[in-house]
Amino acid sequence: MDERPNIAALIGFYLWRSGAVVVAAYLAWEGGSWMWDVLRTAGLPRALLLGVFLLAAGFILFVGSFVLERVVDARAERGLRDL
């Protein structure tokens, strides 16, 4: 039996994944700009704004490394099959 995935299903999966990434990026951008406006108009000191920015950047790097590690593990396990 042919083990290749159906091309329509594969294209649909990539389109779905791309749409999810675009929506997530848009929501992150809108949420970030809204949060920046709120923090800027609150009259907080620049050091606190820098701390919030560094906290957000660290969180993004943490989540990114977690996702990257999961992708690498998934690629390593691709050859395994459940019997």
Short mmCIF file of N, CA and C in Angstrom, two decimals:
data_model
loop_
_atom_site.label_atom_id
_atom_site.label_comp_id
_atom_site.label_asym_id
_atom_site.label_seq_id
_atom_site.Cartn_x
_atom_site.Cartn_y
_atom_site.Cartn_z
N MET A 1 0.83 -1.17 0.00
CA MET A 1 0.00 0.00 0.00
C MET A 1 0.89 1.25 0.00
N ASP A 2 0.42 2.29 -0.66
CA ASP A 2 1.18 3.53 -0.75
C ASP A 2 1.12 4.28 0.57
N GLU A 3 2.29 4.66 1.11
CA GLU A 3 2.36 5.32 2.42
C GLU A 3 2.38 6.84 2.30
N ARG A 4 2.37 7.37 1.09
CA ARG A 4 2.38 8.82 0.91
C ARG A 4 1.02 9.40 1.28
N PRO A 5 1.02 10.59 1.90
CA PRO A 5 -0.26 11.21 2.26
C PRO A 5 -0.97 11.75 1.03
N ASN A 6 -2.26 11.88 1.12
CA ASN A 6 -3.06 12.46 0.05
C ASN A 6 -2.61 13.91 -0.15
N ILE A 7 -2.37 14.31 -1.40
CA ILE A 7 -1.84 15.64 -1.68
C ILE A 7 -2.84 16.72 -1.26
N ALA A 8 -4.13 16.49 -1.43
CA ALA A 8 -5.13 17.48 -1.01
C ALA A 8 -5.13 17.64 0.50
N ALA A 9 -5.00 16.54 1.22
CA ALA A 9 -4.95 16.61 2.68
C ALA A 9 -3.69 17.33 3.14
N LEU A 10 -2.58 17.08 2.46
CA LEU A 10 -1.32 17.73 2.81
C LEU A 10 -1.38 19.24 2.56
N ILE A 11 -1.93 19.63 1.43
CA ILE A 11 -2.07 21.06 1.13
C ILE A 11 -3.03 21.71 2.12
N GLY A 12 -4.12 21.04 2.43
CA GLY A 12 -5.07 21.56 3.41
C GLY A 12 -4.44 21.73 4.78
N PHE A 13 -3.61 20.78 5.17
CA PHE A 13 -2.93 20.87 6.46
C PHE A 13 -1.99 22.07 6.49
N TYR A 14 -1.22 22.28 5.42
CA TYR A 14 -0.30 23.41 5.37
C TYR A 14 -1.05 24.74 5.33
N LEU A 15 -2.16 24.80 4.61
CA LEU A 15 -2.96 26.02 4.59
C LEU A 15 -3.55 26.31 5.97
N TRP A 16 -4.04 25.27 6.63
CA TRP A 16 -4.59 25.44 7.98
C TRP A 16 -3.52 25.92 8.95
N ARG A 17 -2.35 25.31 8.89
CA ARG A 17 -1.25 25.70 9.78
C ARG A 17 -0.81 27.12 9.48
N SER A 18 -0.73 27.50 8.21
CA SER A 18 -0.34 28.86 7.84
C SER A 18 -1.36 29.88 8.34
N GLY A 19 -2.63 29.55 8.21
CA GLY A 19 -3.68 30.44 8.70
C GLY A 19 -3.61 30.62 10.20
N ALA A 20 -3.33 29.54 10.93
CA ALA A 20 -3.20 29.64 12.38
C ALA A 20 -2.02 30.52 12.77
N VAL A 21 -0.92 30.42 12.04
CA VAL A 21 0.25 31.25 12.32
C VAL A 21 -0.05 32.72 12.04
N VAL A 22 -0.74 33.01 10.95
CA VAL A 22 -1.08 34.39 10.61
C VAL A 22 -2.01 34.99 11.67
N VAL A 23 -3.01 34.24 12.09
CA VAL A 23 -3.93 34.73 13.11
C VAL A 23 -3.19 34.96 14.43
N ALA A 24 -2.34 34.03 14.82
CA ALA A 24 -1.58 34.18 16.07
C ALA A 24 -0.66 35.39 16.00
N ALA A 25 0.00 35.60 14.86
CA ALA A 25 0.90 36.75 14.71
C ALA A 25 0.12 38.06 14.77
N TYR A 26 -1.04 38.09 14.13
CA TYR A 26 -1.87 39.30 14.17
C TYR A 26 -2.34 39.61 15.59
N LEU A 27 -2.82 38.59 16.29
CA LEU A 27 -3.28 38.80 17.66
C LEU A 27 -2.13 39.21 18.57
N ALA A 28 -0.95 38.63 18.37
CA ALA A 28 0.20 39.01 19.17
C ALA A 28 0.59 40.46 18.89
N TRP A 29 0.55 40.88 17.63
CA TRP A 29 0.89 42.24 17.29
C TRP A 29 -0.11 43.23 17.88
N GLU A 30 -1.41 42.95 17.72
CA GLU A 30 -2.43 43.84 18.26
C GLU A 30 -2.38 43.88 19.79
N GLY A 31 -2.20 42.72 20.41
CA GLY A 31 -2.10 42.68 21.86
C GLY A 31 -0.87 43.39 22.37
N GLY A 32 0.25 43.22 21.68
CA GLY A 32 1.48 43.90 22.07
C GLY A 32 1.38 45.40 21.92
N SER A 33 0.80 45.86 20.82
CA SER A 33 0.67 47.31 20.63
C SER A 33 -0.32 47.90 21.63
N TRP A 34 -1.38 47.17 21.94
CA TRP A 34 -2.32 47.64 22.95
C TRP A 34 -1.64 47.71 24.32
N MET A 35 -0.87 46.67 24.67
CA MET A 35 -0.18 46.66 25.96
C MET A 35 0.86 47.77 26.02
N TRP A 36 1.56 48.03 24.92
CA TRP A 36 2.55 49.10 24.90
C TRP A 36 1.86 50.45 25.13
N ASP A 37 0.71 50.67 24.48
CA ASP A 37 -0.02 51.92 24.68
C ASP A 37 -0.48 52.07 26.13
N VAL A 38 -0.96 51.00 26.72
CA VAL A 38 -1.42 51.05 28.11
C VAL A 38 -0.26 51.37 29.04
N LEU A 39 0.87 50.68 28.85
CA LEU A 39 2.01 50.91 29.72
C LEU A 39 2.60 52.30 29.52
N ARG A 40 2.61 52.77 28.28
CA ARG A 40 3.19 54.09 28.01
C ARG A 40 2.33 55.21 28.57
N THR A 41 1.01 55.07 28.48
CA THR A 41 0.13 56.12 28.98
C THR A 41 -0.05 56.05 30.49
N ALA A 42 0.38 54.97 31.12
CA ALA A 42 0.24 54.84 32.57
C ALA A 42 1.27 55.68 33.31
N GLY A 43 2.26 56.21 32.62
CA GLY A 43 3.25 57.06 33.24
C GLY A 43 4.26 56.28 34.08
N LEU A 44 4.54 55.06 33.68
CA LEU A 44 5.50 54.25 34.41
C LEU A 44 6.92 54.69 34.08
N PRO A 45 7.85 54.49 35.01
CA PRO A 45 9.25 54.84 34.72
C PRO A 45 9.81 53.98 33.59
N ARG A 46 10.80 54.51 32.90
CA ARG A 46 11.39 53.79 31.76
C ARG A 46 12.02 52.47 32.19
N ALA A 47 12.56 52.42 33.39
CA ALA A 47 13.18 51.18 33.87
C ALA A 47 12.13 50.07 34.00
N LEU A 48 10.94 50.44 34.43
CA LEU A 48 9.87 49.44 34.55
C LEU A 48 9.40 48.99 33.17
N LEU A 49 9.31 49.93 32.24
CA LEU A 49 8.94 49.56 30.87
C LEU A 49 9.99 48.63 30.26
N LEU A 50 11.26 48.93 30.50
CA LEU A 50 12.33 48.06 30.02
C LEU A 50 12.23 46.68 30.65
N GLY A 51 11.91 46.62 31.94
CA GLY A 51 11.74 45.33 32.62
C GLY A 51 10.60 44.52 32.03
N VAL A 52 9.49 45.17 31.73
CA VAL A 52 8.35 44.47 31.13
C VAL A 52 8.73 43.96 29.74
N PHE A 53 9.44 44.79 28.98
CA PHE A 53 9.88 44.37 27.65
C PHE A 53 10.81 43.17 27.73
N LEU A 54 11.78 43.21 28.65
CA LEU A 54 12.71 42.10 28.79
C LEU A 54 12.01 40.83 29.28
N LEU A 55 11.03 40.99 30.15
CA LEU A 55 10.25 39.85 30.61
C LEU A 55 9.50 39.20 29.45
N ALA A 56 8.87 40.02 28.62
CA ALA A 56 8.13 39.49 27.46
C ALA A 56 9.09 38.84 26.46
N ALA A 57 10.23 39.46 26.23
CA ALA A 57 11.20 38.88 25.30
C ALA A 57 11.73 37.54 25.82
N GLY A 58 12.00 37.45 27.10
CA GLY A 58 12.46 36.20 27.69
C GLY A 58 11.40 35.11 27.59
N PHE A 59 10.14 35.48 27.80
CA PHE A 59 9.06 34.50 27.69
C PHE A 59 8.94 33.99 26.26
N ILE A 60 9.05 34.89 25.30
CA ILE A 60 8.97 34.49 23.90
C ILE A 60 10.12 33.56 23.53
N LEU A 61 11.31 33.86 23.99
CA LEU A 61 12.46 32.98 23.73
C LEU A 61 12.28 31.62 24.39
N PHE A 62 11.74 31.60 25.59
CA PHE A 62 11.49 30.35 26.30
C PHE A 62 10.49 29.48 25.54
N VAL A 63 9.38 30.06 25.14
CA VAL A 63 8.37 29.31 24.41
C VAL A 63 8.92 28.87 23.05
N GLY A 64 9.68 29.74 22.39
CA GLY A 64 10.28 29.37 21.10
C GLY A 64 11.24 28.20 21.22
N SER A 65 12.06 28.19 22.27
CA SER A 65 12.99 27.08 22.45
C SER A 65 12.25 25.80 22.79
N PHE A 66 11.15 25.92 23.52
CA PHE A 66 10.33 24.75 23.84
C PHE A 66 9.73 24.14 22.58
N VAL A 67 9.20 24.98 21.72
CA VAL A 67 8.61 24.51 20.46
C VAL A 67 9.70 23.91 19.57
N LEU A 68 10.85 24.57 19.48
CA LEU A 68 11.94 24.05 18.67
C LEU A 68 12.41 22.69 19.17
N GLU A 69 12.51 22.53 20.48
CA GLU A 69 12.91 21.24 21.05
C GLU A 69 11.88 20.16 20.71
N ARG A 70 10.61 20.51 20.75
CA ARG A 70 9.55 19.55 20.42
C ARG A 70 9.62 19.14 18.95
N VAL A 71 9.93 20.09 18.07
CA VAL A 71 10.04 19.78 16.64
C VAL A 71 11.22 18.85 16.40
N VAL A 72 12.34 19.12 17.04
CA VAL A 72 13.53 18.27 16.88
C VAL A 72 13.23 16.86 17.39
N ASP A 73 12.56 16.74 18.54
CA ASP A 73 12.20 15.43 19.06
C ASP A 73 11.24 14.70 18.14
N ALA A 74 10.28 15.42 17.57
CA ALA A 74 9.32 14.80 16.66
C ALA A 74 10.02 14.27 15.40
N ARG A 75 10.99 15.02 14.90
CA ARG A 75 11.73 14.56 13.72
C ARG A 75 12.56 13.33 14.04
N ALA A 76 13.12 13.27 15.25
CA ALA A 76 13.91 12.11 15.65
C ALA A 76 13.04 10.88 15.83
N GLU A 77 11.79 11.06 16.24
CA GLU A 77 10.89 9.94 16.48
C GLU A 77 10.09 9.53 15.26
N ARG A 78 10.29 10.21 14.14
CA ARG A 78 9.49 9.95 12.95
C ARG A 78 9.60 8.50 12.48
N GLY A 79 10.77 7.90 12.67
CA GLY A 79 10.95 6.53 12.22
C GLY A 79 10.26 5.49 13.09
N LEU A 80 9.83 5.87 14.28
CA LEU A 80 9.16 4.92 15.17
C LEU A 80 7.72 4.72 14.75
N ARG A 81 7.26 3.49 14.84
CA ARG A 81 5.88 3.18 14.50
C ARG A 81 5.26 2.38 15.66
N ASP A 82 4.02 2.69 15.98
CA ASP A 82 3.31 1.90 16.99
C ASP A 82 2.81 0.62 16.33
N LEU A 83 3.00 -0.49 17.03
CA LEU A 83 2.56 -1.77 16.47
C LEU A 83 1.25 -2.20 17.05
#
